[in-house]
Amino acid sequence: SWINRNNPENRPEDWGLKSIMKSVGPQIPCSLEEHSPTYKLREVKAMLLKRKAYASLTKVKKNHWESLLAYNEWDCRALPKLLRKTL
């Protein structure tokens, strides 16, 4: 693989984007390092189904949503950088 040829001493822990980007950069921001997108999305969705509007979400759930957006932005910016390195 590309990682085996170019960076064998710094292999990722697993094959998720976060782990691969730790090996090839850019690193995920510290505020998103322990982020759990699936959990946060599930929590926001559940409350939206009950309350029907974003404005009705609690501050915690709104913070979950904001961190999901930040995580998604990093994800969207990191993937093209990874592709440019590997192609």
CSV table of C-alpha atoms in Angstrom, one decimal:
chain,number,residue,atom,x,y,z
A,1,SER,CA,0.0,0.0,0.0
A,2,TRP,CA,1.0,3.7,-0.3
A,3,ILE,CA,1.6,3.9,3.5
A,4,ASN,CA,3.8,0.8,3.5
A,5,ARG,CA,5.9,2.3,0.6
A,6,ASN,CA,6.2,5.8,2.0
A,7,ASN,CA,5.7,5.7,5.7
A,8,PRO,CA,6.2,2.2,7.0
A,9,GLU,CA,7.5,3.2,10.5
A,10,ASN,CA,4.4,5.4,11.1
A,11,ARG,CA,1.5,3.0,10.3
A,12,PRO,CA,-2.0,4.1,11.4
A,13,GLU,CA,-3.7,2.3,14.4
A,14,ASP,CA,-6.6,1.4,12.1
A,15,TRP,CA,-7.9,2.4,8.7
A,16,GLY,CA,-10.2,5.2,9.7
A,17,LEU,CA,-9.6,8.6,8.4
A,18,LYS,CA,-8.5,10.0,11.8
A,19,SER,CA,-5.9,7.3,12.2
A,20,ILE,CA,-4.5,7.6,8.7
A,21,MET,CA,-4.3,11.4,8.9
A,22,LYS,CA,-2.3,11.1,12.2
A,23,SER,CA,0.3,9.3,10.0
A,24,VAL,CA,0.2,11.6,7.0
A,25,GLY,CA,-1.3,14.9,8.3
A,26,PRO,CA,-3.0,17.2,8.8
A,27,GLN,CA,-3.8,16.1,12.3
A,28,ILE,CA,-7.3,16.4,13.7
A,29,PRO,CA,-7.7,19.4,16.0
A,30,CYS,CA,-7.4,18.5,19.7
A,31,SER,CA,-11.0,19.6,20.4
A,32,LEU,CA,-12.2,16.9,18.0
A,33,GLU,CA,-9.7,14.1,18.9
A,34,GLU,CA,-12.1,12.3,21.3
A,35,HIS,CA,-15.1,13.2,19.3
A,36,SER,CA,-17.8,10.5,18.8
A,37,PRO,CA,-19.8,11.6,15.8
A,38,THR,CA,-22.2,8.7,15.8
A,39,TYR,CA,-23.2,9.2,19.4
A,40,LYS,CA,-23.6,12.9,19.0
A,41,LEU,CA,-25.7,12.6,15.9
A,42,ARG,CA,-27.9,10.0,17.5
A,43,GLU,CA,-28.5,12.3,20.5
A,44,VAL,CA,-29.3,15.4,18.4
A,45,LYS,CA,-31.6,13.4,16.1
A,46,ALA,CA,-33.5,11.9,19.1
A,47,MET,CA,-34.1,15.3,20.6
A,48,LEU,CA,-35.1,16.8,17.3
A,49,LEU,CA,-37.7,14.1,16.8
A,50,LYS,CA,-39.1,15.0,20.3
A,51,ARG,CA,-38.9,18.8,20.1
A,52,LYS,CA,-39.3,19.3,16.3
A,53,ALA,CA,-37.1,22.4,16.0
A,54,TYR,CA,-33.4,23.2,16.4
A,55,ALA,CA,-34.3,26.2,18.6
A,56,SER,CA,-35.9,23.8,21.1
A,57,LEU,CA,-32.7,21.8,21.6
A,58,THR,CA,-30.8,22.1,24.9
A,59,LYS,CA,-27.5,23.9,25.0
A,60,VAL,CA,-25.7,20.5,25.2
A,61,LYS,CA,-27.4,19.1,22.1
A,62,LYS,CA,-26.7,22.4,20.2
A,63,ASN,CA,-23.0,22.0,21.2
A,64,HIS,CA,-23.2,18.4,19.9
A,65,TRP,CA,-24.4,19.7,16.6
A,66,GLU,CA,-21.7,22.4,16.4
A,67,SER,CA,-19.0,19.9,17.1
A,68,LEU,CA,-20.5,17.6,14.4
A,69,LEU,CA,-20.3,20.4,11.9
A,70,ALA,CA,-16.6,21.1,12.9
A,71,TYR,CA,-15.8,17.4,12.7
A,72,ASN,CA,-17.4,17.2,9.3
A,73,GLU,CA,-15.5,20.2,8.0
A,74,TRP,CA,-12.2,18.7,9.1
A,75,ASP,CA,-13.2,15.4,7.5
A,76,CYS,CA,-14.1,17.1,4.2
A,77,ARG,CA,-10.8,19.1,4.2
A,78,ALA,CA,-8.6,16.2,5.2
A,79,LEU,CA,-9.8,13.7,2.6
A,80,PRO,CA,-8.7,15.7,-0.5
A,81,LYS,CA,-5.3,16.3,1.2
A,82,LEU,CA,-4.9,12.5,1.8
A,83,LEU,CA,-5.9,11.8,-1.8
A,84,ARG,CA,-3.3,14.4,-3.1
A,85,LYS,CA,-0.6,12.6,-1.0
A,86,THR,CA,-1.5,9.2,-2.3
A,87,LEU,CA,-2.0,9.8,-6.0
